[in-house]
mmCIF file of C-alpha atoms in Angstrom:
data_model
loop_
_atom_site.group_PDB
_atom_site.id
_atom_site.type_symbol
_atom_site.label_atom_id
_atom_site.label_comp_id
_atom_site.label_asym_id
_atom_site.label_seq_id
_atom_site.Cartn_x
_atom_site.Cartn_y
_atom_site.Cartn_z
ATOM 1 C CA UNK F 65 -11.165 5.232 22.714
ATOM 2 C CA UNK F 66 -9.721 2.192 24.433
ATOM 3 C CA UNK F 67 -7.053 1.947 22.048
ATOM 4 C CA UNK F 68 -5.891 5.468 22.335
ATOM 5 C CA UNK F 69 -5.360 5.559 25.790
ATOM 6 C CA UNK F 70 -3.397 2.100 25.834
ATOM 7 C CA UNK F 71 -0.654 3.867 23.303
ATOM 8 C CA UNK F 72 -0.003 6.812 25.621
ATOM 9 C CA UNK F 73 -0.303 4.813 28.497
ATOM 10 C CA UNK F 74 3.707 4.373 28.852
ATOM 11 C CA UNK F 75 4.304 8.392 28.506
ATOM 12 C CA UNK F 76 1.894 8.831 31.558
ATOM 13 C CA UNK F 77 3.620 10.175 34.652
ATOM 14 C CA UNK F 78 3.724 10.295 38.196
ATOM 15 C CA UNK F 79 4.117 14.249 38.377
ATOM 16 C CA UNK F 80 2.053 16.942 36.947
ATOM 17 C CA UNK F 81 2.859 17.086 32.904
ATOM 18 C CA UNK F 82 4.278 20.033 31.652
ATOM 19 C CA UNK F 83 2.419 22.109 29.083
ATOM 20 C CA UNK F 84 4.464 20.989 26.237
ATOM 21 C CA UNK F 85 4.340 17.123 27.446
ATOM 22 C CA UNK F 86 0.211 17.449 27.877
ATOM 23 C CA UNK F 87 0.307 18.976 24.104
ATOM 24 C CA UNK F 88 2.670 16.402 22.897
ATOM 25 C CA UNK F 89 0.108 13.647 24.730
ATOM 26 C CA UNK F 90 -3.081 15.715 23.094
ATOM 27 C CA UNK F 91 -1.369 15.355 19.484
ATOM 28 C CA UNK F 92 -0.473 11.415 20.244
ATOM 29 C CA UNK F 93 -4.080 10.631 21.248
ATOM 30 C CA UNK F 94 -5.605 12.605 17.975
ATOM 31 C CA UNK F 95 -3.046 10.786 15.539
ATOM 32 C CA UNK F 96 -3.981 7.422 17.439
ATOM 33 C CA UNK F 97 -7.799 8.651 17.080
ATOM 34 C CA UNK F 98 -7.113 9.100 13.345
ATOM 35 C CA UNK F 99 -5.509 6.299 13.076
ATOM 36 C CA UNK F 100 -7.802 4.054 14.432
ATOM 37 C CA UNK F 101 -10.704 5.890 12.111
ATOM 38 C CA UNK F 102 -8.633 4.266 9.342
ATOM 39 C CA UNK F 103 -8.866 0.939 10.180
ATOM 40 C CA UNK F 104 -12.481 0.406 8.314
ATOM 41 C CA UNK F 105 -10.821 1.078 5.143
ATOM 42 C CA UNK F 106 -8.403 -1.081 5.001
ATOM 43 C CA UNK F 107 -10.619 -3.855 3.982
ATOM 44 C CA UNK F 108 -11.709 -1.538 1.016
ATOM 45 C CA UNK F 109 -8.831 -1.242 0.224
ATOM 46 C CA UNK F 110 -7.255 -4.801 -0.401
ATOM 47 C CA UNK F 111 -10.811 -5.848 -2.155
ATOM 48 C CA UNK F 112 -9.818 -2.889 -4.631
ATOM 49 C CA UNK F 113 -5.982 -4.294 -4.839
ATOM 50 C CA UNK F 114 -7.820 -7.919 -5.135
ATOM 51 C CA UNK F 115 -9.850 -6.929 -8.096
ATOM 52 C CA UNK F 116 -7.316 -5.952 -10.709
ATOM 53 C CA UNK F 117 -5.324 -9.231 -10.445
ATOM 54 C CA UNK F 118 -8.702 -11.349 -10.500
ATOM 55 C CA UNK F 119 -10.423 -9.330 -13.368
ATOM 56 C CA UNK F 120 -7.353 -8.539 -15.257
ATOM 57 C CA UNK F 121 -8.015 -11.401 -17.782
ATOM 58 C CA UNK F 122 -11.193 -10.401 -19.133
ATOM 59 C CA UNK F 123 -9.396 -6.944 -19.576
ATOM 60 C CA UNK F 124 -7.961 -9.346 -22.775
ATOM 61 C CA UNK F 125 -10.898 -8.748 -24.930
ATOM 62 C CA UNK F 126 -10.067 -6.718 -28.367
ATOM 63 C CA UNK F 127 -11.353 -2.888 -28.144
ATOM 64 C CA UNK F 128 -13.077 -0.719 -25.875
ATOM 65 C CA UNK F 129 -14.542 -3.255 -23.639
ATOM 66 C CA UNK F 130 -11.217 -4.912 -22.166
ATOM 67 C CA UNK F 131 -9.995 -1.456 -22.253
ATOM 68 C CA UNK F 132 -12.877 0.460 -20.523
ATOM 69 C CA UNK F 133 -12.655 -2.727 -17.400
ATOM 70 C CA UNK F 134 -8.796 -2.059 -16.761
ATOM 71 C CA UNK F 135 -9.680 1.821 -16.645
ATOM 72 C CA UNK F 136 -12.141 1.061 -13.997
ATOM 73 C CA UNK F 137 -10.630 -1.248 -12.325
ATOM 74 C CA UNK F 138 -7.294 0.781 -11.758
ATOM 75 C CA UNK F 139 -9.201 4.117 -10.956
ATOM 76 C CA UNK F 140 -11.287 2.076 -8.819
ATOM 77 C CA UNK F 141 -8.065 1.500 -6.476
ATOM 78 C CA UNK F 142 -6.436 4.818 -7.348
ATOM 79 C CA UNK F 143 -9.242 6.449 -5.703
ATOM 80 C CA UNK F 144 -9.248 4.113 -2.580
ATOM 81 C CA UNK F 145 -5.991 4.322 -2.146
ATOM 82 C CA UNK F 146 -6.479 8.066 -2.180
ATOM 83 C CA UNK F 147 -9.552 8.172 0.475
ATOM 84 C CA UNK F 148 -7.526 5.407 2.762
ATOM 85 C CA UNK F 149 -3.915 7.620 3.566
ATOM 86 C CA UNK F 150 -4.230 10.385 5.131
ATOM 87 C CA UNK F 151 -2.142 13.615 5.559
ATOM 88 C CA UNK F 152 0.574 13.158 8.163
ATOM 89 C CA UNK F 153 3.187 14.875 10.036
ATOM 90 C CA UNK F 154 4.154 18.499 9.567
ATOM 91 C CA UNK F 155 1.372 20.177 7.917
ATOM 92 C CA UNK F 156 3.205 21.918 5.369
ATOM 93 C CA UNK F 157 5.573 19.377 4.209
ATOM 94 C CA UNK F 158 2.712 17.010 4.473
ATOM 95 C CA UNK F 159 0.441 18.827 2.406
ATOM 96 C CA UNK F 160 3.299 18.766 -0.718
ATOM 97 C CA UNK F 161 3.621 15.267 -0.583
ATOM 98 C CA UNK F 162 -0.069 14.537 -0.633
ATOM 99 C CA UNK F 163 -0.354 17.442 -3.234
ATOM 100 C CA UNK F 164 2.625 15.268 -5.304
ATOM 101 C CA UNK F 165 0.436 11.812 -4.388
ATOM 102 C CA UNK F 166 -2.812 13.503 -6.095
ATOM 103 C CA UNK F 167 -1.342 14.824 -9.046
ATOM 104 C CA UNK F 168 0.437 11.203 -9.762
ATOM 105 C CA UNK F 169 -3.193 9.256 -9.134
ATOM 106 C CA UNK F 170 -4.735 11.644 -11.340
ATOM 107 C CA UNK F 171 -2.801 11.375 -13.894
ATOM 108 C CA UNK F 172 -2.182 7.846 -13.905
ATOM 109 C CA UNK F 173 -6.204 7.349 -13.779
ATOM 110 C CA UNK F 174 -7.149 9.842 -16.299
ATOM 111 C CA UNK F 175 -4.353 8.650 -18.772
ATOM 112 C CA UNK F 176 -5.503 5.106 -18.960
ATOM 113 C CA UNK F 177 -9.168 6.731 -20.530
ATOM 114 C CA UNK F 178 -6.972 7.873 -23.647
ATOM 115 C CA UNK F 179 -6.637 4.034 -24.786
ATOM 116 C CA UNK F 180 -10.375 4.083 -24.296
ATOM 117 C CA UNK F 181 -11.206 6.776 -26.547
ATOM 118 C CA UNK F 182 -8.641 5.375 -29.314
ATOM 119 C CA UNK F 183 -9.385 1.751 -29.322
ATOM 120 C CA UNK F 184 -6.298 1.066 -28.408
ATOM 121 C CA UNK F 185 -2.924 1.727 -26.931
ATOM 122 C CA UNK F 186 -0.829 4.636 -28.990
ATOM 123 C CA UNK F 187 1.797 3.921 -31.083
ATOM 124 C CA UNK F 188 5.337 5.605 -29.425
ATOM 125 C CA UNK F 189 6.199 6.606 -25.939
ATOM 126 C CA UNK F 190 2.794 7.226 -24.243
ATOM 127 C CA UNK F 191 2.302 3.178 -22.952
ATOM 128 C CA UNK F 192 5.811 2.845 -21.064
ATOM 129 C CA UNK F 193 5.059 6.555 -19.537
ATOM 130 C CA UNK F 194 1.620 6.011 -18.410
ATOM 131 C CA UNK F 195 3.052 2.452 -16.761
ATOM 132 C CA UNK F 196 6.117 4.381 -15.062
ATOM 133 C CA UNK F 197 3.084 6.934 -13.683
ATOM 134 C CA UNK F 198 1.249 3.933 -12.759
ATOM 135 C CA UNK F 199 3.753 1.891 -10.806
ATOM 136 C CA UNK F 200 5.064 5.213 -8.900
ATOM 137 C CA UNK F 201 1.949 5.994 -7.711
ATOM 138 C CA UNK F 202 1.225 2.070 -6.895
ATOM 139 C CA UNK F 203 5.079 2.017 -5.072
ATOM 140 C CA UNK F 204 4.257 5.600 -3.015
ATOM 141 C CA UNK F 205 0.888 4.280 -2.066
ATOM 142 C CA UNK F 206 2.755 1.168 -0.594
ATOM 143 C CA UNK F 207 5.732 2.903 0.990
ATOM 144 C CA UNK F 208 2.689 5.473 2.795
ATOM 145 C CA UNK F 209 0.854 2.421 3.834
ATOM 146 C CA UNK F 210 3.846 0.805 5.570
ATOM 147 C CA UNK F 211 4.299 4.186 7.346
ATOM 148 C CA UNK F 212 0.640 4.130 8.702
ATOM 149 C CA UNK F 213 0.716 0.536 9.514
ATOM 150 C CA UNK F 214 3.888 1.364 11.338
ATOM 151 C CA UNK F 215 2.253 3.783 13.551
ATOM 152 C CA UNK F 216 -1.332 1.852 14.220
ATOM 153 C CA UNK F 217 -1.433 1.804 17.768
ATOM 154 C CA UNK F 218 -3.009 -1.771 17.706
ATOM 155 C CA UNK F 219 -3.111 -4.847 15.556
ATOM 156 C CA UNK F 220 -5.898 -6.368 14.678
ATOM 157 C CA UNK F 221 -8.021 -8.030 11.259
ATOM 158 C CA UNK F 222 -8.659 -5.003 9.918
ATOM 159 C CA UNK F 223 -4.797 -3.513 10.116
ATOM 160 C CA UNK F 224 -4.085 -7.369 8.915
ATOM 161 C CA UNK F 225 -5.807 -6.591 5.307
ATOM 162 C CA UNK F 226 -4.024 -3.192 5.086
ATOM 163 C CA UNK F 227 -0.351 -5.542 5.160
ATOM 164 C CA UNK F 228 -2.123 -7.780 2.351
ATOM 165 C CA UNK F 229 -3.288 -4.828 0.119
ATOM 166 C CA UNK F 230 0.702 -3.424 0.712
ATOM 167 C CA UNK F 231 1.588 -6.533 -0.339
ATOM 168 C CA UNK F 232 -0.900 -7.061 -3.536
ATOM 169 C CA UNK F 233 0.142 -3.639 -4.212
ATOM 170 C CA UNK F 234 4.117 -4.636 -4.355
ATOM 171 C CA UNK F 235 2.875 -7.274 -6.539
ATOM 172 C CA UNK F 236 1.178 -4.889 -9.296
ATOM 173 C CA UNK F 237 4.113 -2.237 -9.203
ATOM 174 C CA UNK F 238 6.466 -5.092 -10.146
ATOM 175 C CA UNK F 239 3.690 -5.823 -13.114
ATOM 176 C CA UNK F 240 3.545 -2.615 -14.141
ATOM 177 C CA UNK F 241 7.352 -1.409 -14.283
ATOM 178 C CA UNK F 242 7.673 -4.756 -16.123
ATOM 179 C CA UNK F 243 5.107 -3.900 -18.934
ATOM 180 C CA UNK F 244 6.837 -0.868 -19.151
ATOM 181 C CA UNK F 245 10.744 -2.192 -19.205
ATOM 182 C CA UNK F 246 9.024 -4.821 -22.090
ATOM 183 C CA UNK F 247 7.315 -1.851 -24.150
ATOM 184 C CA UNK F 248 10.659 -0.185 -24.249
ATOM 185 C CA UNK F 249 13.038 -2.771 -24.665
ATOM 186 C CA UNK F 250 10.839 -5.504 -26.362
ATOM 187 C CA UNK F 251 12.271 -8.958 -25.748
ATOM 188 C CA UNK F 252 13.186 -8.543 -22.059
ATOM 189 C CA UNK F 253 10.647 -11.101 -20.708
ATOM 190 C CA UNK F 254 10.130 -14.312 -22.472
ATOM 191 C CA UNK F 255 6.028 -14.539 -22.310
ATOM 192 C CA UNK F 256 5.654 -18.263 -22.715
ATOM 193 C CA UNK F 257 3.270 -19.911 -25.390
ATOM 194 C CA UNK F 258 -0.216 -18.211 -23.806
ATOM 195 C CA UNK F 259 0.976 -14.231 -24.586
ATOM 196 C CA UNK F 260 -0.443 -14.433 -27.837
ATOM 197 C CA UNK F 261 -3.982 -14.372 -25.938
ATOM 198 C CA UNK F 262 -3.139 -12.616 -22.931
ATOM 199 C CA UNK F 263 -2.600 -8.731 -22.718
ATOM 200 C CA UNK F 264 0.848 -8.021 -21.763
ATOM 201 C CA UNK F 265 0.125 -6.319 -18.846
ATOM 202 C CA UNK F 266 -1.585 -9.282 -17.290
ATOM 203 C CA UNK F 267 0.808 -12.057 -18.312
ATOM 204 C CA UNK F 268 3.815 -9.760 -16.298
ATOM 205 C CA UNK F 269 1.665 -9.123 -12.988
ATOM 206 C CA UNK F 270 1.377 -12.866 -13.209
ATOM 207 C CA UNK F 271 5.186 -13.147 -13.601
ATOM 208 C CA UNK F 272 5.463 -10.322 -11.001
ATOM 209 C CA UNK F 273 3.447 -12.374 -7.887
ATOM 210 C CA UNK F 274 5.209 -15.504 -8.867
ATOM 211 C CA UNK F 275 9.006 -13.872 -8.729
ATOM 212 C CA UNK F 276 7.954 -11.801 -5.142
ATOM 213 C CA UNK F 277 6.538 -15.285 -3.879
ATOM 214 C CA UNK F 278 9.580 -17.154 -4.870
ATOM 215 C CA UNK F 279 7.918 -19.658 -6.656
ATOM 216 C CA UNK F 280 9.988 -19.132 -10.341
ATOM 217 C CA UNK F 281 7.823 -21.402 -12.182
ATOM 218 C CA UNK F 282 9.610 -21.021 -15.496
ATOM 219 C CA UNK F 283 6.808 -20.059 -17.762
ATOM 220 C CA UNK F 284 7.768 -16.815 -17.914
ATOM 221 C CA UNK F 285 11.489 -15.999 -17.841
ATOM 222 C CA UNK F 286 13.878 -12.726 -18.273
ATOM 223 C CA UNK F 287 15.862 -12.989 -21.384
ATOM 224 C CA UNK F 288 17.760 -10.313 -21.577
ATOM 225 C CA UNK F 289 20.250 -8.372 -19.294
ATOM 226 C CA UNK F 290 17.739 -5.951 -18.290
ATOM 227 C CA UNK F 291 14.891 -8.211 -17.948
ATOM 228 C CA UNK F 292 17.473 -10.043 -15.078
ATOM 229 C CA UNK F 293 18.250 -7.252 -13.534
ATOM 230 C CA UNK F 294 14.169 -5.867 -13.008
ATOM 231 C CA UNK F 295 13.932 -9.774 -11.446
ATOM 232 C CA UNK F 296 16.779 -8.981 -9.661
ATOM 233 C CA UNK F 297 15.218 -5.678 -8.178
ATOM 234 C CA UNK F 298 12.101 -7.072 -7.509
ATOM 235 C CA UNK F 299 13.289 -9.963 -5.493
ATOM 236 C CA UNK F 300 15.192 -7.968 -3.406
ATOM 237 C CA UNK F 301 12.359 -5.527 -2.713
ATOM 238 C CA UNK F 302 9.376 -7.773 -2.159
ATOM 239 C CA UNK F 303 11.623 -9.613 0.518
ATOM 240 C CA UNK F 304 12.787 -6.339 2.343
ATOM 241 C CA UNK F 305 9.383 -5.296 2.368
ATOM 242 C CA UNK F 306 7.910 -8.346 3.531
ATOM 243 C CA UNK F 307 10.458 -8.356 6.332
ATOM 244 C CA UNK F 308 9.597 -4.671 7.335
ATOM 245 C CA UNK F 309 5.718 -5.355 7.212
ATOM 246 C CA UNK F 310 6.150 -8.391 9.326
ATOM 247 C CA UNK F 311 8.883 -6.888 11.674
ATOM 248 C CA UNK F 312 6.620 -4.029 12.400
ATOM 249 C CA UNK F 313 3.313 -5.934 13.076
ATOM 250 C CA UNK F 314 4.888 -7.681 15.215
ATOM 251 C CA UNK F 315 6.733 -5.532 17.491
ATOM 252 C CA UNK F 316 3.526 -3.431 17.518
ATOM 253 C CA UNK F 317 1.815 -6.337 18.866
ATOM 254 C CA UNK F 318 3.888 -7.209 21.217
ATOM 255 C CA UNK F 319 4.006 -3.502 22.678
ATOM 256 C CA UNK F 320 0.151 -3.264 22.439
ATOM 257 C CA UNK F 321 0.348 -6.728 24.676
ATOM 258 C CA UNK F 322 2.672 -5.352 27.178
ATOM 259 C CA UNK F 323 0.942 -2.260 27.582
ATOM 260 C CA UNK F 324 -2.229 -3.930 28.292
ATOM 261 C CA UNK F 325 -0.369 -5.546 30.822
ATOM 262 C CA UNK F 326 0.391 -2.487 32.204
ATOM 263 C CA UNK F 327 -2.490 -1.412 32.283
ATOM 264 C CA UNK F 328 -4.409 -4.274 33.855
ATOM 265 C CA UNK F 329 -1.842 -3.962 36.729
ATOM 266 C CA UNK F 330 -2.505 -0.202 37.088
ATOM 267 C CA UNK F 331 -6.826 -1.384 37.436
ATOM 268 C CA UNK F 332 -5.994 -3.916 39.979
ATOM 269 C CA UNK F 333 -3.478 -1.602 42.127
ATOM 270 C CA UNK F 334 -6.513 0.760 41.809
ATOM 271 C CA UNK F 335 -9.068 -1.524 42.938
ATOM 272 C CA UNK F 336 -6.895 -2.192 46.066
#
């Protein structure tokens, strides 16, 4: 693959490679190989982070119905998410954290089918649990995707979406940790005169993309201590993470540019 062979191009040598160099090179090329073979889901993946936030409205509607949509609709990206990061880096220690990563999607998917089966939410602790299960799985899924984005060894459309679907996925973490600080300490987010036909969940992933976006347009407020404080936390993580995201496109562009520099100067000392 063209791409492959650009990232290793800089490690390439005058002299004959040792043995552990040419393994080192053969490992570089099949992680770039992999990584490359990602790059078609993507896409997939920020239509499934898309969907939630579009859709979430109808999941309003009283009973099953509503209910039944925002089970599908979550699973729908828990399973993408699953299928789109891989297993990297020592096989071992990779394998537990991917074991750790299945075991939180499955039980963050499967646990939003109890609500279907009731009717409704429980009364007690179950809602604020299944929404801390839902926004760690949503926050390791982004933190993973900024580590394979940070390792593509080009940039292009495709690697483009997988930054937006990080991003969209920032955005329902924040919605999710705040249905869950409201649930256990009710009164934390002032919900504004259209909560009384809006789920909760929807109304705060609404007041989540509005605080990461800076916009604060005052229709849904903190107003308590804690409520300030989760604003507080979110602000200053959607703006380190947008400054990561962007800082490592970037650079990775810039490298992929230079090295195909490189390489066109290697072709035309060749061609000489």
């Amino acid at each position: 693959m063209p791409g492959a062979r650009r990232w290793i191009l800089p490690f390439r040598a005058t002299e004959p490679l040792s043995p552990a160099r040419q393994r080192w090179l053969q490992r570089r090329r099949r992680e770039a190989q992999q990584l490359m073979a990602l790059e078609s889901r993507f896409l997939p993946l920020l239509l499934t982070s898309l969907l939630p936030i579009l859709l979430m409205p109808f999941t309003a509607r009283q009973g099953r119905q509503g209910l039944a949509l925002l089970a599908l609709l979550i699973d729908g990206l828990i399973l993408q998410a699953v299928l789109t990061l891989p297993v990297m880096g020592p096989m071992a220690y990779a394998r537990l954290r991917q074991g750790l990563f299945l075991a939180t999607g499955a039980l963050a998917g499967v646990g939003l089918w109890l609500p279907v089966a009731l009717g409704a939410w429980p009364i007690g602790i179950f809602r604020p649990v299944q929404m801390v299960l839902l926004s760690l799985f949503f926050l390791i899924t982004s933190m993973r995707l900024v580590h394979v984005l940070a390792r593509v060894p080009r940039v292009n459309a495709k690697v483009m979406a997988g930054g937006a679907a990080g991003y969209l996925l920032l955005g329902l973490t924040g919605g999710v940790l705040a249905t869950a600080t409201q649930v256990v300490v009710p009164g934390s987010f002032s919900l504004g005169a259209a909560a009384s036909h809006q789920v909760l969940l929807d109304r705060l992933i609404y007041f989540s993309f509005v605080t990461i976006a800076g916009l604060g347009l005052g229709d849904v407020v903190p107003s308590n201590a804690v409520g300030e404080r989760f604003v507080i936390l979110l602000s200053v993580a959607s703006t380190l993470y947008v400054a990561l995201l962007v800082g490592l496109l970037l650079g990775r562009f810039i490298a992929s540019e230079e090295v195909e520099m490189l390489e066109n100067e290697e072709l035309d000392r060749e061609l000489r």
